PDB file of C-alpha atoms in Angstrom:
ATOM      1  CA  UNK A   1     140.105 133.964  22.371  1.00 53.00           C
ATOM      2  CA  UNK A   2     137.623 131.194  22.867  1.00 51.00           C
ATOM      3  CA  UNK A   3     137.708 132.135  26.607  1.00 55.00           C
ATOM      4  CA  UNK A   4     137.381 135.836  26.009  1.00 59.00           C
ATOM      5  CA  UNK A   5     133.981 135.172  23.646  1.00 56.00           C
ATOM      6  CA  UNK A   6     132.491 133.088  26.043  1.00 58.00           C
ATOM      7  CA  UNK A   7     132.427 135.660  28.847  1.00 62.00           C
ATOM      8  CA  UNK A   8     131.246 138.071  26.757  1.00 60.00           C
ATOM      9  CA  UNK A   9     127.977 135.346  25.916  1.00 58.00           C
ATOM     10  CA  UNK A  10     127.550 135.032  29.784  1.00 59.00           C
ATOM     11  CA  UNK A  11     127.800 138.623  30.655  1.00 64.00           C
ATOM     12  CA  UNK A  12     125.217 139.537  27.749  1.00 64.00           C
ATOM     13  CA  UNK A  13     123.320 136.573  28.679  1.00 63.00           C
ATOM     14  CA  UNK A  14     123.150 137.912  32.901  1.00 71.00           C
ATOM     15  CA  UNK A  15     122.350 141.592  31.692  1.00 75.00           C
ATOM     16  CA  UNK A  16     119.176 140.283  29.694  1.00 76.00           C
ATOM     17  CA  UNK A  17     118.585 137.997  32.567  1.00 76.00           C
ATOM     18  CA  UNK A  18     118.385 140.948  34.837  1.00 77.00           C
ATOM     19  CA  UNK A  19     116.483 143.148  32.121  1.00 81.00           C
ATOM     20  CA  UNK A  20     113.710 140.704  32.115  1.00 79.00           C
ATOM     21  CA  UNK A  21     113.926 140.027  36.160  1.00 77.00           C
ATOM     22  CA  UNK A  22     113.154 144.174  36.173  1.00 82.00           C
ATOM     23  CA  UNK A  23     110.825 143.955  33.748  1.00 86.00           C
ATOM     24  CA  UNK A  24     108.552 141.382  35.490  1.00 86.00           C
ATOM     25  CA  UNK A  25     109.166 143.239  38.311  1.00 87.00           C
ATOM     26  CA  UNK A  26     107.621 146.991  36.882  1.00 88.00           C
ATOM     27  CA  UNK A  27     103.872 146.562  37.613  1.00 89.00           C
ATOM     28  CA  UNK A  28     104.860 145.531  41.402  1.00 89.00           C
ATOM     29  CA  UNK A  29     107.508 148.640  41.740  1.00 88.00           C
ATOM     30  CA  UNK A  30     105.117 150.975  39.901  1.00 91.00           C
ATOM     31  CA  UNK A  31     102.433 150.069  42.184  1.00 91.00           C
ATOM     32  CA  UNK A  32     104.842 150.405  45.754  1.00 89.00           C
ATOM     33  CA  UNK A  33     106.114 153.486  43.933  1.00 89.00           C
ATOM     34  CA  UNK A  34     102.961 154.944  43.937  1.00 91.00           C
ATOM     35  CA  UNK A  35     100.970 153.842  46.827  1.00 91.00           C
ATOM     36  CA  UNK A  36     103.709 153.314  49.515  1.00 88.00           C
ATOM     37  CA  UNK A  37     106.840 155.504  48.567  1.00 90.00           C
ATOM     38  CA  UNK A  38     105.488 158.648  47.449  1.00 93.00           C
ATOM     39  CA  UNK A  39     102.903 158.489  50.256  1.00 90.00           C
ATOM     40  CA  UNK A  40     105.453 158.621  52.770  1.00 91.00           C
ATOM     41  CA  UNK A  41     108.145 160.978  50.822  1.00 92.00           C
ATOM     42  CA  UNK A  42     104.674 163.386  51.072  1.00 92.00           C
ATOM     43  CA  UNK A  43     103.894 162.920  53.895  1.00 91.00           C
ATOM     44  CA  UNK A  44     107.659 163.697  55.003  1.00 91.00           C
ATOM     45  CA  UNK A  45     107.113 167.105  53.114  1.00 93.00           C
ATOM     46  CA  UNK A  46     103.993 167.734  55.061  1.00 91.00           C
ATOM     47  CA  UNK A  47     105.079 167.074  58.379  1.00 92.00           C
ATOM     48  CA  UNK A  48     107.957 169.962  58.063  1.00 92.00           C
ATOM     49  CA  UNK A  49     105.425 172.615  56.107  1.00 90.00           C
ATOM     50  CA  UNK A  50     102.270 174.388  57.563  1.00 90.00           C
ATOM     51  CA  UNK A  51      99.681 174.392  55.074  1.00 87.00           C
ATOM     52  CA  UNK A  52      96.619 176.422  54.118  1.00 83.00           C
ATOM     53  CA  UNK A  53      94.111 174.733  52.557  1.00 80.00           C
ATOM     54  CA  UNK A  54      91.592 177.106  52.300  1.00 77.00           C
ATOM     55  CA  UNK A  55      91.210 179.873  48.966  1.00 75.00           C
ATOM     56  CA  UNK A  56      94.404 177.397  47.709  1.00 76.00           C
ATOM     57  CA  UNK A  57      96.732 174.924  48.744  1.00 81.00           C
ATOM     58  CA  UNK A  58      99.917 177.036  50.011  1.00 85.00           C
ATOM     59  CA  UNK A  59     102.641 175.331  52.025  1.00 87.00           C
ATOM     60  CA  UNK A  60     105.141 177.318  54.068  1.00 89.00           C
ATOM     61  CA  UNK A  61     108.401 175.837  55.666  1.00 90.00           C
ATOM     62  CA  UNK A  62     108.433 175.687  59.285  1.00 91.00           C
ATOM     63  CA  UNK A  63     111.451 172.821  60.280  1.00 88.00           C
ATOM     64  CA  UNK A  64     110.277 171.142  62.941  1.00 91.00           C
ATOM     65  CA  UNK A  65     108.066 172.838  64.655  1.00 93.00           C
ATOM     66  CA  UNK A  66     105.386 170.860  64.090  1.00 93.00           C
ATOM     67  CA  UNK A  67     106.993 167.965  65.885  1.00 93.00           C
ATOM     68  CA  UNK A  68     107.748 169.979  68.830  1.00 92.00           C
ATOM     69  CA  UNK A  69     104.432 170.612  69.052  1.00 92.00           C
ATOM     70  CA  UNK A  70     103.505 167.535  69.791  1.00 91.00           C
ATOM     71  CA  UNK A  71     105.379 167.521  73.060  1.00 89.00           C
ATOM     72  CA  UNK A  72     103.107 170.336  74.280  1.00 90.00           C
ATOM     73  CA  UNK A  73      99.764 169.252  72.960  1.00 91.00           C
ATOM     74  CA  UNK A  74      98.178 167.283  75.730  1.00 93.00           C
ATOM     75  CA  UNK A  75      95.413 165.524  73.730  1.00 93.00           C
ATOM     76  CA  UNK A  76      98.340 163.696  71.944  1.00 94.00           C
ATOM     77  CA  UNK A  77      99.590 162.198  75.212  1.00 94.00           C
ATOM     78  CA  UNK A  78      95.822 161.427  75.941  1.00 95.00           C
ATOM     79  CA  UNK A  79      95.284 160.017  73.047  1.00 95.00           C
ATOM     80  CA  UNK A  80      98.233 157.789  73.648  1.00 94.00           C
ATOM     81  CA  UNK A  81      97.976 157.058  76.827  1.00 95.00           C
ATOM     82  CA  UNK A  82      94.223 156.333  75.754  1.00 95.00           C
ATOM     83  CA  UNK A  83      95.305 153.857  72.623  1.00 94.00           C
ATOM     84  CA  UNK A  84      98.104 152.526  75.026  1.00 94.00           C
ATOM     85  CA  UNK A  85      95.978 151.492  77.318  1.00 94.00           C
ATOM     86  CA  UNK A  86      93.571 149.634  74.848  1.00 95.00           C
ATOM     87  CA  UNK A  87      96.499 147.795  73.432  1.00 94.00           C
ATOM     88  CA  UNK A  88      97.162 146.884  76.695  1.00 94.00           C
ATOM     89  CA  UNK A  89      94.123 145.123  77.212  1.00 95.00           C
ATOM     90  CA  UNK A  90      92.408 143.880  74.143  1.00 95.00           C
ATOM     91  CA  UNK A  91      95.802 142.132  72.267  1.00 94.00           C
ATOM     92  CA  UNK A  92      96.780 139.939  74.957  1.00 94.00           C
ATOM     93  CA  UNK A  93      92.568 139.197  75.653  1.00 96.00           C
ATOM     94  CA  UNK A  94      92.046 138.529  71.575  1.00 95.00           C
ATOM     95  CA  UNK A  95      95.235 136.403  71.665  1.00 94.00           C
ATOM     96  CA  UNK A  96      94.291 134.165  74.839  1.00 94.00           C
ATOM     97  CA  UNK A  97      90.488 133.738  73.672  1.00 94.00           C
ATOM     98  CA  UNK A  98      91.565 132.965  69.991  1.00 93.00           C
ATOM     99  CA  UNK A  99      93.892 130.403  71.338  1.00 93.00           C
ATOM    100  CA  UNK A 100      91.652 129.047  73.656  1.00 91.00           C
ATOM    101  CA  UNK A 101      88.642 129.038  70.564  1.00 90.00           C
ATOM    102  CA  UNK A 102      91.127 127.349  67.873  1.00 90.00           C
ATOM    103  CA  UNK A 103      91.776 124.760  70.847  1.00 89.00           C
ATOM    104  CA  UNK A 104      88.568 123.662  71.345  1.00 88.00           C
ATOM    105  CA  UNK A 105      87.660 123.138  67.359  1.00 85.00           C
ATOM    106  CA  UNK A 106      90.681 121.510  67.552  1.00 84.00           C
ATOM    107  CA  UNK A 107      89.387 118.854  69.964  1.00 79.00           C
ATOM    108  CA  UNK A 108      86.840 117.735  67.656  1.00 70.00           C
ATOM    109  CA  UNK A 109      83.932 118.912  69.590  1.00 72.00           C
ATOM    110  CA  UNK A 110      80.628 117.874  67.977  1.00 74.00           C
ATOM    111  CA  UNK A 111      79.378 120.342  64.887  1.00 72.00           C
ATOM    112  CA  UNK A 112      82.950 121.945  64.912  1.00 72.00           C
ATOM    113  CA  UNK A 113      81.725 123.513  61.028  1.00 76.00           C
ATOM    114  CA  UNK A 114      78.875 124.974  62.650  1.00 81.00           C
ATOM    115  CA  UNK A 115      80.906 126.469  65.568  1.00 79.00           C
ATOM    116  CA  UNK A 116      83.401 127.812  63.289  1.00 78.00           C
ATOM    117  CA  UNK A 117      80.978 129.823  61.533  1.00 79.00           C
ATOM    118  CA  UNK A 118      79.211 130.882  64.431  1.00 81.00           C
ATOM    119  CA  UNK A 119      82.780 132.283  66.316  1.00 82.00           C
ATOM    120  CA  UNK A 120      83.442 133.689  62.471  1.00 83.00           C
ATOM    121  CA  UNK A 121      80.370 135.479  61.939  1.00 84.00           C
ATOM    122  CA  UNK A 122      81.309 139.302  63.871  1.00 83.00           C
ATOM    123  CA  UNK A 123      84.510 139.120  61.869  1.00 84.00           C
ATOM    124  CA  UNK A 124      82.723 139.420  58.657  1.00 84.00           C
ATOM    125  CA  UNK A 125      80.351 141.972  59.944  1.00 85.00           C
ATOM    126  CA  UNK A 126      80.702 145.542  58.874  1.00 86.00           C
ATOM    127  CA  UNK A 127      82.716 147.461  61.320  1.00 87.00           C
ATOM    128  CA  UNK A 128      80.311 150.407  61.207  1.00 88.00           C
ATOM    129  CA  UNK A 129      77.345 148.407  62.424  1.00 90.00           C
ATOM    130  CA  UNK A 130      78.976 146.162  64.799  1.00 90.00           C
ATOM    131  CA  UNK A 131      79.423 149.898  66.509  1.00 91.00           C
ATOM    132  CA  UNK A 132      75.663 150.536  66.183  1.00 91.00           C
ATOM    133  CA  UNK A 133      74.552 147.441  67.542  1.00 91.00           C
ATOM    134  CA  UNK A 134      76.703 147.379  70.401  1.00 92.00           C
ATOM    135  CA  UNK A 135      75.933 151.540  71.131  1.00 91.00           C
ATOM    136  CA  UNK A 136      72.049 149.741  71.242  1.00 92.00           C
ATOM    137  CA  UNK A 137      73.662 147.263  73.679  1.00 92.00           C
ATOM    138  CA  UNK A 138      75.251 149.600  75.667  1.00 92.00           C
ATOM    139  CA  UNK A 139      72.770 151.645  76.349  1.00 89.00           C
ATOM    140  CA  UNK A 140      71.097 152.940  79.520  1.00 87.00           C
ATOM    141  CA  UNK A 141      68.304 151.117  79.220  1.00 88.00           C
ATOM    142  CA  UNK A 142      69.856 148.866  76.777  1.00 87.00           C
ATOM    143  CA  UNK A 143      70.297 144.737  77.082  1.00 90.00           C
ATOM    144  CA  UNK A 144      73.837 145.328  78.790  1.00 91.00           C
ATOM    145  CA  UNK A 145      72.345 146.937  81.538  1.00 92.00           C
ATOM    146  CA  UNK A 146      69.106 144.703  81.855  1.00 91.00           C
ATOM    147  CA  UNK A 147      71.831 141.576  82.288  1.00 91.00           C
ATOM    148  CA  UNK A 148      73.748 143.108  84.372  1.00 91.00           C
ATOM    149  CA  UNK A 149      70.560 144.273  86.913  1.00 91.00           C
ATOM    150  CA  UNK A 150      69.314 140.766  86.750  1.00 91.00           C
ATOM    151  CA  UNK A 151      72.159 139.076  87.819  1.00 92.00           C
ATOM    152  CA  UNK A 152      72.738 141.858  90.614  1.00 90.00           C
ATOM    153  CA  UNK A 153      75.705 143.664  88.924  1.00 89.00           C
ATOM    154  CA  UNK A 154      76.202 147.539  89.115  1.00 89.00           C
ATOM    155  CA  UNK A 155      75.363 148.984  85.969  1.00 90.00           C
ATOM    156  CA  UNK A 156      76.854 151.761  84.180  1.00 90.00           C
ATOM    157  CA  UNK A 157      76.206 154.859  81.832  1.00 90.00           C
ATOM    158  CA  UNK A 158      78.785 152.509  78.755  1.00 90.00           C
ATOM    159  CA  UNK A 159      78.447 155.720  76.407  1.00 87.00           C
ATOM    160  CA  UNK A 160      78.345 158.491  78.505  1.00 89.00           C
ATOM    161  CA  UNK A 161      81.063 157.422  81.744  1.00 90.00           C
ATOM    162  CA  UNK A 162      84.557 158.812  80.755  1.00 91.00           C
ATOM    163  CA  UNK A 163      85.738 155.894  83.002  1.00 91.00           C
ATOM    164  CA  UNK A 164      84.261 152.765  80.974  1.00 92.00           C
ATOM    165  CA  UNK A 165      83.473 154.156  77.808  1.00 92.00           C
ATOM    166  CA  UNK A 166      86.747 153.244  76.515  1.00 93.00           C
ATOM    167  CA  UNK A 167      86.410 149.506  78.313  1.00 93.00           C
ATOM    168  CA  UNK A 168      82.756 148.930  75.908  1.00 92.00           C
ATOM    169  CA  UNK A 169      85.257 149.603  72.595  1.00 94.00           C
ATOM    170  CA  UNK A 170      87.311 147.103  74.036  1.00 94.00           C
ATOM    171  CA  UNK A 171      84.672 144.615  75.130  1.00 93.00           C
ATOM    172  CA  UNK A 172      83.318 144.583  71.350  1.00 92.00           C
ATOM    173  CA  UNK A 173      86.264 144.884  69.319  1.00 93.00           C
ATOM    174  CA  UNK A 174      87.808 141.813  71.703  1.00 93.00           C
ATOM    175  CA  UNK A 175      84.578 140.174  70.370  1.00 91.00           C
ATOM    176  CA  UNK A 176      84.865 140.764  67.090  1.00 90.00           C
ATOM    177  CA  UNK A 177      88.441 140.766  66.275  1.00 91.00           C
ATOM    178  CA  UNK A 178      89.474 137.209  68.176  1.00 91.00           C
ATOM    179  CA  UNK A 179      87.425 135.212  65.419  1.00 90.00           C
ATOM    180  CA  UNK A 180      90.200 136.069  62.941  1.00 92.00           C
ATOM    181  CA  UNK A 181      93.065 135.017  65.191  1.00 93.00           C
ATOM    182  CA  UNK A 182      90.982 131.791  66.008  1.00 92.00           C
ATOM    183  CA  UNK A 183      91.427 131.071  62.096  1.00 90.00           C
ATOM    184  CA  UNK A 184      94.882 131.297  62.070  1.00 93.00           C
ATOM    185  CA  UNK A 185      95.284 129.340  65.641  1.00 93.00           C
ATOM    186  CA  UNK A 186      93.563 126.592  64.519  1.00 90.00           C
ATOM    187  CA  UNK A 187      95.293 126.140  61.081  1.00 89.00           C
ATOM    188  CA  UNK A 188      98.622 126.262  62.748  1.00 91.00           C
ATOM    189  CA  UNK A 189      96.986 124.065  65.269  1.00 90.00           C
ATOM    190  CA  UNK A 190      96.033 121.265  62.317  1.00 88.00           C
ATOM    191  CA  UNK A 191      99.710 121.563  60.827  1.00 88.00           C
ATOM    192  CA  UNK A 192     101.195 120.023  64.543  1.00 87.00           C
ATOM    193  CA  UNK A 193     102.396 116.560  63.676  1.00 87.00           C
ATOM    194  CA  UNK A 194     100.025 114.232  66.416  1.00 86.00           C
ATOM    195  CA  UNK A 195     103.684 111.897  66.239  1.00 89.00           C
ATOM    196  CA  UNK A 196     104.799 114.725  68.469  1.00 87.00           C
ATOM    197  CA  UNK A 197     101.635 113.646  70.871  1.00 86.00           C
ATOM    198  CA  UNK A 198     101.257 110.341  70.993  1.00 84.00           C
ATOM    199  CA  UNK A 199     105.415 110.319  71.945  1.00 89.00           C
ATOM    200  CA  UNK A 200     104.949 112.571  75.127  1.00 86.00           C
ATOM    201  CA  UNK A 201     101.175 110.439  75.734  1.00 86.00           C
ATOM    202  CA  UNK A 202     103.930 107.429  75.647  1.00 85.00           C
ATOM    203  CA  UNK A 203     106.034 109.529  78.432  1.00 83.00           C
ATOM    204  CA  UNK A 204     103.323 109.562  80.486  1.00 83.00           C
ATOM    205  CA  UNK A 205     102.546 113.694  79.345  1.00 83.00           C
ATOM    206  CA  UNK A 206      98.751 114.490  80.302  1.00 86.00           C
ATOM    207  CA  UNK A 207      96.444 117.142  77.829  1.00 84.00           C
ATOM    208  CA  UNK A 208      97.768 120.229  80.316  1.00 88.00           C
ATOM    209  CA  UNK A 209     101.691 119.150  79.689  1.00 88.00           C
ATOM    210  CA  UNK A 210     101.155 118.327  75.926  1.00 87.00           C
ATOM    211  CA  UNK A 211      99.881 121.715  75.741  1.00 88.00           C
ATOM    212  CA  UNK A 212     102.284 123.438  77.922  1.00 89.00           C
ATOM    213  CA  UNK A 213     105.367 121.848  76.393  1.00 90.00           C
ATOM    214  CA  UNK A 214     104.467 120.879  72.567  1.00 89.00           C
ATOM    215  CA  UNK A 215     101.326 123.076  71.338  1.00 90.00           C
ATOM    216  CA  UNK A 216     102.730 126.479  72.769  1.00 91.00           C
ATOM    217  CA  UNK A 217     106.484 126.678  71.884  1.00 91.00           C
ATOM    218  CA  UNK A 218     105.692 125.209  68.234  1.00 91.00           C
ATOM    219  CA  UNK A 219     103.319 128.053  68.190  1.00 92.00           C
ATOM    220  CA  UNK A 220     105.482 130.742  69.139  1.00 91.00           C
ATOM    221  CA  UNK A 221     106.302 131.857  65.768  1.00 90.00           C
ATOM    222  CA  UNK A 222     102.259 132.192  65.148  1.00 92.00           C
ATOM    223  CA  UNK A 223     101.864 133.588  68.464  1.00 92.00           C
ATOM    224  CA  UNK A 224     104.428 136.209  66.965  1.00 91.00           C
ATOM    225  CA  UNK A 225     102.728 137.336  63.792  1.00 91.00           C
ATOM    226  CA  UNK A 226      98.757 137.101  65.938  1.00 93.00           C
ATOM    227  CA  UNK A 227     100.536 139.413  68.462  1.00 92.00           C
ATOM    228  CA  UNK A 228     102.020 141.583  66.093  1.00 90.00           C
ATOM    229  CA  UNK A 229      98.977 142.570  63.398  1.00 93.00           C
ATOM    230  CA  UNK A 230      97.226 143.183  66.819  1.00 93.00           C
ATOM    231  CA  UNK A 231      99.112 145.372  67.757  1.00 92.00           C
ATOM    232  CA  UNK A 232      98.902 147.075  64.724  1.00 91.00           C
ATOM    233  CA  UNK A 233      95.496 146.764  63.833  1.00 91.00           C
ATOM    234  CA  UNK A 234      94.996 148.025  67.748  1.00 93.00           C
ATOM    235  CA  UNK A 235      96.690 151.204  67.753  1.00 93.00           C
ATOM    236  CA  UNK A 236      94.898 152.389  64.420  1.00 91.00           C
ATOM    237  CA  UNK A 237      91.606 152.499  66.188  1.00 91.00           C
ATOM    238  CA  UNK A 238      89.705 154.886  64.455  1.00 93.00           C
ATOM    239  CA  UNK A 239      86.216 153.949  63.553  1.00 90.00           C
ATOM    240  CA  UNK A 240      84.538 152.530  66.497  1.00 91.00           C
ATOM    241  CA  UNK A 241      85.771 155.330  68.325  1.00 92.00           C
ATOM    242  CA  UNK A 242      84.150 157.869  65.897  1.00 93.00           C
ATOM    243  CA  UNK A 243      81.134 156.349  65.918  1.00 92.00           C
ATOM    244  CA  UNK A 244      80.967 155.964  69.725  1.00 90.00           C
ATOM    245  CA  UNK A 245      81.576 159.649  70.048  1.00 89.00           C
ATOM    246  CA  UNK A 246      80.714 161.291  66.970  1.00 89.00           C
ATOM    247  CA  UNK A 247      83.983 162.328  66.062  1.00 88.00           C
ATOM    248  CA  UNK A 248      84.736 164.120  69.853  1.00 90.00           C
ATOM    249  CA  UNK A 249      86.774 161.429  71.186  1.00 90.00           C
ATOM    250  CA  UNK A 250      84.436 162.027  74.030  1.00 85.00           C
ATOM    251  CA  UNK A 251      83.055 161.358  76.576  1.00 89.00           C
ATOM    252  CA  UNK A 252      86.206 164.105  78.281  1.00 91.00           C
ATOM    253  CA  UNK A 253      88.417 162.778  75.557  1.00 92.00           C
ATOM    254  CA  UNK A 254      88.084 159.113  77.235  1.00 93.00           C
ATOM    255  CA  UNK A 255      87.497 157.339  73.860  1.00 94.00           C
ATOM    256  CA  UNK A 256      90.401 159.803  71.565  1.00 94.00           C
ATOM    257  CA  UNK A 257      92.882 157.949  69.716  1.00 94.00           C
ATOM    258  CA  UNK A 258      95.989 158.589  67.734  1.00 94.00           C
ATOM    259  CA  UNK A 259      94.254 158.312  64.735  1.00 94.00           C
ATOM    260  CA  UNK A 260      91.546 160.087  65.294  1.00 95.00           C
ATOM    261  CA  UNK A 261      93.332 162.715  66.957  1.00 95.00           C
ATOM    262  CA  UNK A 262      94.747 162.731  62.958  1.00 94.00           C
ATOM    263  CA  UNK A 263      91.949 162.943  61.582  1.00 94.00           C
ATOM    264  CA  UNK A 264      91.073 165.819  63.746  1.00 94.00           C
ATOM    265  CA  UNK A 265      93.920 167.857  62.783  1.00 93.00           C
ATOM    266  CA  UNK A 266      93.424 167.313  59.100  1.00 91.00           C
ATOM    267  CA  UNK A 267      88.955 167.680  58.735  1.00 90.00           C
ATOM    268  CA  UNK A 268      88.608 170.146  62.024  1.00 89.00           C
ATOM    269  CA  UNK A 269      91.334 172.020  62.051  1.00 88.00           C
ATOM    270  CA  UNK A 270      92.643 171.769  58.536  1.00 88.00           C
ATOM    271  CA  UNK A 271      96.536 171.099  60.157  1.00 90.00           C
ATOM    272  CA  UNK A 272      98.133 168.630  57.378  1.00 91.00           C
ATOM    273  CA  UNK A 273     101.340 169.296  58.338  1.00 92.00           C
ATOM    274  CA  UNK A 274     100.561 168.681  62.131  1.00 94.00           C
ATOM    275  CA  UNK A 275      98.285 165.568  61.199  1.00 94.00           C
ATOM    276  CA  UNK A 276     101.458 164.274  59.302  1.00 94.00           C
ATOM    277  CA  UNK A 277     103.734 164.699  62.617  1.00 94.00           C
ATOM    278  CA  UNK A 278     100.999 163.347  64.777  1.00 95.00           C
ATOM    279  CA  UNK A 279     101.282 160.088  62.004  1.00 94.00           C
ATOM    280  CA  UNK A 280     104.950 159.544  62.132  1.00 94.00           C
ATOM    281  CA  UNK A 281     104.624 159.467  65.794  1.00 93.00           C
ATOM    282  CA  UNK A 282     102.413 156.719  65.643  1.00 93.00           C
ATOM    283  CA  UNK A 283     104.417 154.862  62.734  1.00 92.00           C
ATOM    284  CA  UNK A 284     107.464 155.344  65.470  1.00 93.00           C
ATOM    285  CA  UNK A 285     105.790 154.022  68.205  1.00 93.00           C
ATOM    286  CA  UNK A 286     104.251 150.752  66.147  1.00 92.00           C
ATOM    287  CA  UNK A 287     107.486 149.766  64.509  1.00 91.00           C
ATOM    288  CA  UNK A 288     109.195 150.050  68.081  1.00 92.00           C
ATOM    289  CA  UNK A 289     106.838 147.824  69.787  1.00 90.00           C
ATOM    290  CA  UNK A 290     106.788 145.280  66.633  1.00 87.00           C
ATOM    291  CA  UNK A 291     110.835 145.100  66.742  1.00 88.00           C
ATOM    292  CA  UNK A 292     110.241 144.488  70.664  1.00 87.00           C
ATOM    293  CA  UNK A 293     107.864 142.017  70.175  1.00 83.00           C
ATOM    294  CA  UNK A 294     110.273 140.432  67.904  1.00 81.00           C
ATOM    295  CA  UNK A 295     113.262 140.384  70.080  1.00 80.00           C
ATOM    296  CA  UNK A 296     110.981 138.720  73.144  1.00 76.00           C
ATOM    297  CA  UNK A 297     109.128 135.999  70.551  1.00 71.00           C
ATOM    298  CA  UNK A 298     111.903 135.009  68.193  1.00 61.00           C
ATOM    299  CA  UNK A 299     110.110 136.496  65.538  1.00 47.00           C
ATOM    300  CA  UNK A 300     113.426 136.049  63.363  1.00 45.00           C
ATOM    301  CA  UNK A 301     112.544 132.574  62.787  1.00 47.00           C
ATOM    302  CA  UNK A 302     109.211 133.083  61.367  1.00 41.00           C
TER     303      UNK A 302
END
């Protein structure tokens, strides 16, 4: 009997236990609930619908043909191969110079608080007019251009040459977005026990071997997680482009991206359900890359 009472205390004891683990838990499921779930259950509903937005919202269900679509449109397979091609280039740059940035601070260089807020300082500027200043930069006439004549390099039409204008987004988001990673570099870099150096210093390790063999694979869980926000952050490249073309993805579709290729399909041709398609194909494509990104780093062990 005694027995029988006291698992009836614990099991009314564990169900308010839970009740109040659920109820501390509302505001953070309310908030998912509404800005992540429902999003994406919509956004499901879109992508099988056409809809008419004009005189009225009216959706009408069309499978997937919107998805097959896709196949056939080639300004999707531009617009990948375009944001493809940035990722490509600018996350393995950013990574490298970050690394190399939170290295030297690292070092102890002379006026290292200075230096950090100089290498800081495009991170915190507005996207928007980072993209102004460097469409001053680049140009015909602009200071690009000038450099480049002085020290006898060819020069180039940045905003108006399908074949580089993608390479000046690249050039100023590499310059702007590495800053961050530095920041994380060089606090992973300050959490390194210096036991760990002075033992292979004792071996007879020099700097490029202490590097090589201690710094890196300690940081390969950081290198993970810089890698894989990169990535990320990379292939939603919207507003630089925008700017740089004025919404075209020109010059001959050299600067379109995924995401702009959404918002084209949503503002220009008022195609949610196609826009929605277009996004699940990117969603696809980033969570592939990130799981292969976390099978070749180890990720698992973050």
């Amino acid at each position: 009997m005694f027995e029988t009472n006291r698992r009836r205390r614990n099991r009314s004891w564990n169900i308010t236990e839970n009740l109040a683990g659920y109820l501390f838990m509302t505001p953070t499921i309310l908030v998912v609930g509404t800005f992540v779930v429902l999003p994406i259950l919509y956004a499901i509903f879109l992508s099988l619908q056409k809809v008419k937005l004009l005189g009225g919202i009216e959706y009408e269900f069309i499978g997937f043909r919107n998805f097959t679509q896709l196949v056939k449109d080639d300004r999707v397979w531009i617009a990948l191969k375009n944001t493809a091609e940035y990722v490509a280039i600018v996350v393995p740059t950013q990574t490298v110079l970050a690394l190399i940035l939170a290295v030297t601070l690292n070092a102890g260089i002379r006026g290292k608080n200075w230096w950090r807020i100089l290498y800081f300082l495009p991170t915190v500027t507005s996207s928007a007019v980072l993209t102004l200043i460097f469409m001053w930069i680049y140009n015909t006439d602009g200071l690009l251009n000038d450099f480049l004549a002085f020290v006898g390099l060819p020069t180039y039409n940045w905003l108006g040459d399908p074949a580089v204008a993608l390479k000046g987004i690249m050039i100023m988001n590499i310059w702007s977005t590495a800053p961050f990673y530095m920041v994380i570099y060089l606090a992973a870099l300050q959490d390194i026990p210096q036991k760990l150096y002075e033992a292979a210093e004792l071996d007879g390790a020099n700097e490029w071997q202490k590097f090589i063999y201690i710094t890196i694979p300690i940081l390969k869980p950081v290198t993970f997680f810089v890698v894989a926000i990169g990535v990320i952050g990379t292939f939603q490249l919207f507003d630089q482009s925008y700017i740089f073309s004025g919404g075209t993805g020109g010059p001959n579709n050299a600067t379109l991206t995924v995401v702009l290729l959404i918002y084209q399909a949503v503002f220009r041709n008022l195609q949610m359900g196609y826009a929605a398609a277009i996004a699940f194909l990117l969603a696809a494509v980033i969570i592939t890359i990130t799981l292969i990104q976390q099978r070749f780093f180890g990720g698992e062990r973050t």
